[in-house]
């Protein structure tokens, strides 16, 4: 992904604009695992939205490389699940060619075991919905994952499952998370958003 002079501001109800960040340029390379950090309200989620084309930049550009398939996760993604479908049906919809065994194995890898696969989405907890959305993302031919607070509703075991899945993920990961253990174990670069500017640290979370 090439970022060129990226600027984002939101219109204010009383007129005028609230600047979130400005002048962000940089390159995200294939295979990078990047944490986006900064204080609450610094614009981390907005940056991820612009990056994944969920929101348009006010100026500047985001250019995805050739053959980049992007998957985006936020708390809002959980609302997009069909409440009437079961866990099994959600995964089957994403993998229409897969056998029952393959779908059950994928479900089990994300801790939906036995009768859990027959649970309807509207009966799932926040953590279970998070796991299900991430399972659907990781089963698609995606090579760029943009994850906004993927660990929010997850218990310790689920976090470890997700961590292992992301460590083994061959593509590029850009994420916002408050879980320091998670970031220490995963990322090799850090983008810090502070007062509307972005600093890139080319080292792991300990280095940052």
CSV table of C-alpha atoms in Angstrom, one decimal:
chain,number,residue,atom,x,y,z
A,1,UNK,CA,0.0,0.0,0.0
A,2,UNK,CA,1.3,3.4,-0.9
A,3,UNK,CA,0.1,6.3,1.2
A,4,UNK,CA,0.6,9.7,-0.3
A,5,UNK,CA,0.0,12.9,1.7
A,6,UNK,CA,-3.1,11.5,3.3
A,7,UNK,CA,-5.3,13.9,5.1
A,8,UNK,CA,-8.7,13.4,6.8
A,9,UNK,CA,-11.0,15.7,8.6
A,10,UNK,CA,-14.6,15.3,9.6
A,11,UNK,CA,-17.2,18.0,9.1
A,12,UNK,CA,-18.5,19.6,12.3
A,13,UNK,CA,-22.3,20.0,12.9
A,14,UNK,CA,-21.7,23.8,13.6
A,15,UNK,CA,-19.8,24.2,10.4
A,16,UNK,CA,-16.0,24.0,9.8
A,17,UNK,CA,-13.9,20.8,10.0
A,18,UNK,CA,-12.3,18.7,12.7
A,19,UNK,CA,-8.8,17.7,11.4
A,20,UNK,CA,-7.9,14.1,12.3
A,21,UNK,CA,-4.6,13.7,10.7
A,22,UNK,CA,-2.7,15.3,7.8
A,23,UNK,CA,0.3,14.7,5.5
A,24,UNK,CA,0.7,11.0,6.1
A,25,UNK,CA,2.9,9.3,3.5
A,26,UNK,CA,4.6,5.9,3.6
A,27,UNK,CA,4.8,2.4,2.2
A,28,UNK,CA,3.4,-0.7,3.6
A,29,UNK,CA,5.3,-3.7,2.3
A,30,UNK,CA,4.1,-7.2,1.7
A,31,UNK,CA,4.4,-9.3,4.8
A,32,UNK,CA,4.5,-6.3,7.2
A,33,UNK,CA,2.8,-6.8,10.6
A,34,UNK,CA,2.1,-3.3,11.8
A,35,UNK,CA,0.5,-1.9,15.0
A,36,UNK,CA,-1.2,1.5,14.8
A,37,UNK,CA,-0.8,3.2,18.2
A,38,UNK,CA,-1.7,6.6,19.7
A,39,UNK,CA,-3.9,8.0,22.5
A,40,UNK,CA,-7.7,7.5,22.4
A,41,UNK,CA,-9.2,9.9,19.8
A,42,UNK,CA,-5.8,10.2,17.9
A,43,UNK,CA,-7.5,8.9,14.8
A,44,UNK,CA,-6.4,5.3,14.7
A,45,UNK,CA,-9.7,3.9,13.7
A,46,UNK,CA,-10.2,6.7,11.1
A,47,UNK,CA,-6.8,5.9,9.6
A,48,UNK,CA,-7.8,2.2,9.3
A,49,UNK,CA,-11.1,3.2,7.7
A,50,UNK,CA,-9.3,5.4,5.1
A,51,UNK,CA,-6.7,2.7,4.5
A,52,UNK,CA,-9.4,0.0,3.8
A,53,UNK,CA,-11.5,2.4,1.7
A,54,UNK,CA,-14.3,2.4,4.2
A,55,UNK,CA,-14.0,6.2,4.3
A,56,UNK,CA,-12.6,8.6,1.7
A,57,UNK,CA,-9.5,10.7,2.5
A,58,UNK,CA,-10.1,14.5,2.5
A,59,UNK,CA,-7.0,14.8,0.3
A,60,UNK,CA,-4.1,12.6,-0.7
A,61,UNK,CA,-4.4,9.0,-1.8
A,62,UNK,CA,-4.2,5.3,-0.8
A,63,UNK,CA,-3.0,3.0,-3.6
A,64,UNK,CA,-3.3,-0.7,-3.2
A,65,UNK,CA,-0.7,-2.8,-5.0
A,66,UNK,CA,-1.5,-5.3,-7.7
A,67,UNK,CA,-3.4,-8.4,-6.6
A,68,UNK,CA,-4.0,-7.0,-3.1
A,69,UNK,CA,-7.2,-8.5,-1.5
A,70,UNK,CA,-8.2,-6.6,1.5
A,71,UNK,CA,-10.2,-7.8,4.5
A,72,UNK,CA,-11.4,-5.3,7.2
A,73,UNK,CA,-12.5,-6.0,10.7
A,74,UNK,CA,-14.1,-3.5,13.1
A,75,UNK,CA,-16.7,-3.8,15.9
A,76,UNK,CA,-19.2,-2.8,13.2
A,77,UNK,CA,-18.4,-6.0,11.2
A,78,UNK,CA,-20.2,-8.0,13.8
A,79,UNK,CA,-23.4,-6.2,13.0
A,80,UNK,CA,-23.2,-7.3,9.4
A,81,UNK,CA,-23.6,-11.0,10.3
A,82,UNK,CA,-27.0,-12.5,9.4
A,83,UNK,CA,-28.6,-13.0,12.9
A,84,UNK,CA,-30.7,-16.0,11.6
A,85,UNK,CA,-27.8,-18.0,10.3
A,86,UNK,CA,-25.9,-20.6,12.4
A,87,UNK,CA,-22.1,-20.5,12.7
A,88,UNK,CA,-21.9,-23.4,10.3
A,89,UNK,CA,-24.1,-21.6,7.7
A,90,UNK,CA,-22.1,-18.4,7.9
A,91,UNK,CA,-18.9,-20.3,7.2
A,92,UNK,CA,-20.6,-22.4,4.5
A,93,UNK,CA,-21.7,-19.2,2.7
A,94,UNK,CA,-18.0,-18.0,2.6
A,95,UNK,CA,-16.8,-21.4,1.5
A,96,UNK,CA,-19.5,-22.8,-0.8
A,97,UNK,CA,-17.2,-25.4,-2.3
A,98,UNK,CA,-15.9,-26.7,1.1
A,99,UNK,CA,-16.9,-30.1,2.6
A,100,UNK,CA,-18.6,-30.3,5.9
A,101,UNK,CA,-15.4,-31.6,7.5
A,102,UNK,CA,-13.4,-28.6,6.3
A,103,UNK,CA,-16.0,-26.2,7.6
A,104,UNK,CA,-16.2,-28.0,11.0
A,105,UNK,CA,-12.4,-27.9,11.2
A,106,UNK,CA,-12.3,-24.2,10.5
A,107,UNK,CA,-15.1,-23.7,13.1
A,108,UNK,CA,-13.1,-25.8,15.6
A,109,UNK,CA,-9.9,-23.8,15.0
A,110,UNK,CA,-11.9,-20.7,16.2
A,111,UNK,CA,-13.2,-22.6,19.2
A,112,UNK,CA,-16.7,-23.5,17.8
A,113,UNK,CA,-16.7,-27.2,18.7
A,114,UNK,CA,-19.5,-29.8,18.7
A,115,UNK,CA,-23.0,-28.3,18.9
A,116,UNK,CA,-21.5,-24.7,19.0
A,117,UNK,CA,-21.5,-24.8,15.2
A,118,UNK,CA,-25.3,-24.9,15.2
A,119,UNK,CA,-25.7,-21.8,17.4
A,120,UNK,CA,-27.5,-19.0,15.7
A,121,UNK,CA,-25.7,-15.6,15.3
A,122,UNK,CA,-28.3,-13.8,17.4
A,123,UNK,CA,-27.5,-16.2,20.4
A,124,UNK,CA,-23.7,-15.5,20.2
A,125,UNK,CA,-21.7,-13.4,22.7
A,126,UNK,CA,-19.6,-10.4,21.5
A,127,UNK,CA,-16.5,-12.6,21.7
A,128,UNK,CA,-18.1,-15.4,19.7
A,129,UNK,CA,-19.2,-13.0,17.0
A,130,UNK,CA,-15.7,-11.5,16.8
A,131,UNK,CA,-14.2,-15.0,16.4
A,132,UNK,CA,-16.8,-15.9,13.7
A,133,UNK,CA,-16.1,-12.7,11.7
A,134,UNK,CA,-12.3,-13.3,11.9
A,135,UNK,CA,-12.8,-16.9,10.8
A,136,UNK,CA,-14.7,-15.7,7.7
A,137,UNK,CA,-11.9,-13.3,6.9
A,138,UNK,CA,-9.1,-15.8,7.3
A,139,UNK,CA,-10.9,-18.3,5.1
A,140,UNK,CA,-11.1,-16.0,2.1
A,141,UNK,CA,-8.2,-15.4,-0.3
A,142,UNK,CA,-7.2,-12.2,1.5
A,143,UNK,CA,-3.6,-11.0,1.7
A,144,UNK,CA,-4.0,-7.7,3.6
A,145,UNK,CA,-5.9,-7.7,6.9
A,146,UNK,CA,-6.9,-4.5,8.5
A,147,UNK,CA,-8.1,-5.1,12.1
A,148,UNK,CA,-9.6,-2.5,14.4
A,149,UNK,CA,-9.6,-3.8,18.0
A,150,UNK,CA,-9.9,-7.5,17.1
A,151,UNK,CA,-9.1,-8.5,20.7
A,152,UNK,CA,-11.8,-6.4,22.3
A,153,UNK,CA,-14.3,-9.0,23.3
A,154,UNK,CA,-12.0,-12.0,23.4
A,155,UNK,CA,-11.1,-14.1,26.4
A,156,UNK,CA,-7.5,-15.2,26.9
A,157,UNK,CA,-7.9,-18.5,25.0
A,158,UNK,CA,-9.5,-16.8,22.0
A,159,UNK,CA,-6.8,-14.2,22.0
A,160,UNK,CA,-4.2,-16.9,21.8
A,161,UNK,CA,-6.1,-18.6,18.9
A,162,UNK,CA,-6.2,-15.3,17.0
A,163,UNK,CA,-2.6,-14.5,17.7
A,164,UNK,CA,-1.5,-17.9,16.4
A,165,UNK,CA,-3.6,-17.4,13.3
A,166,UNK,CA,-2.1,-14.0,12.6
A,167,UNK,CA,1.4,-15.2,13.3
A,168,UNK,CA,0.9,-17.9,10.7
A,169,UNK,CA,-0.9,-15.6,8.2
A,170,UNK,CA,1.4,-15.2,5.2
A,171,UNK,CA,0.0,-11.8,4.2
A,172,UNK,CA,0.2,-8.3,5.6
A,173,UNK,CA,-1.5,-7.3,8.9
A,174,UNK,CA,-2.3,-3.7,10.1
A,175,UNK,CA,-4.0,-3.5,13.5
A,176,UNK,CA,-5.1,-1.4,16.4
A,177,UNK,CA,-5.2,-3.2,19.7
A,178,UNK,CA,-4.7,-2.3,23.4
A,179,UNK,CA,-3.4,-5.8,24.2
A,180,UNK,CA,0.4,-5.3,24.6
A,181,UNK,CA,1.2,-9.0,24.9
A,182,UNK,CA,-0.6,-9.4,21.5
A,183,UNK,CA,1.4,-6.6,19.9
A,184,UNK,CA,4.7,-7.7,21.4
A,185,UNK,CA,4.2,-11.2,20.0
A,186,UNK,CA,3.1,-10.1,16.5
A,187,UNK,CA,4.2,-6.8,15.0
A,188,UNK,CA,7.5,-5.8,13.4
A,189,UNK,CA,6.6,-2.2,12.7
A,190,UNK,CA,4.7,0.6,14.6
A,191,UNK,CA,2.8,3.6,13.2
A,192,UNK,CA,2.2,6.1,15.9
A,193,UNK,CA,-0.5,8.8,15.3
A,194,UNK,CA,0.1,11.8,17.5
A,195,UNK,CA,-1.3,15.3,17.1
A,196,UNK,CA,-2.4,14.6,13.5
A,197,UNK,CA,1.0,13.4,12.4
A,198,UNK,CA,2.3,9.8,11.9
A,199,UNK,CA,5.7,8.5,12.9
A,200,UNK,CA,6.8,5.2,11.6
A,201,UNK,CA,9.1,3.0,13.8
A,202,UNK,CA,10.8,0.2,11.9
A,203,UNK,CA,11.2,-2.1,14.8
A,204,UNK,CA,9.0,-4.3,16.9
A,205,UNK,CA,6.8,-3.2,19.8
A,206,UNK,CA,9.6,-3.5,22.3
A,207,UNK,CA,11.7,-1.2,20.2
A,208,UNK,CA,8.8,1.3,19.9
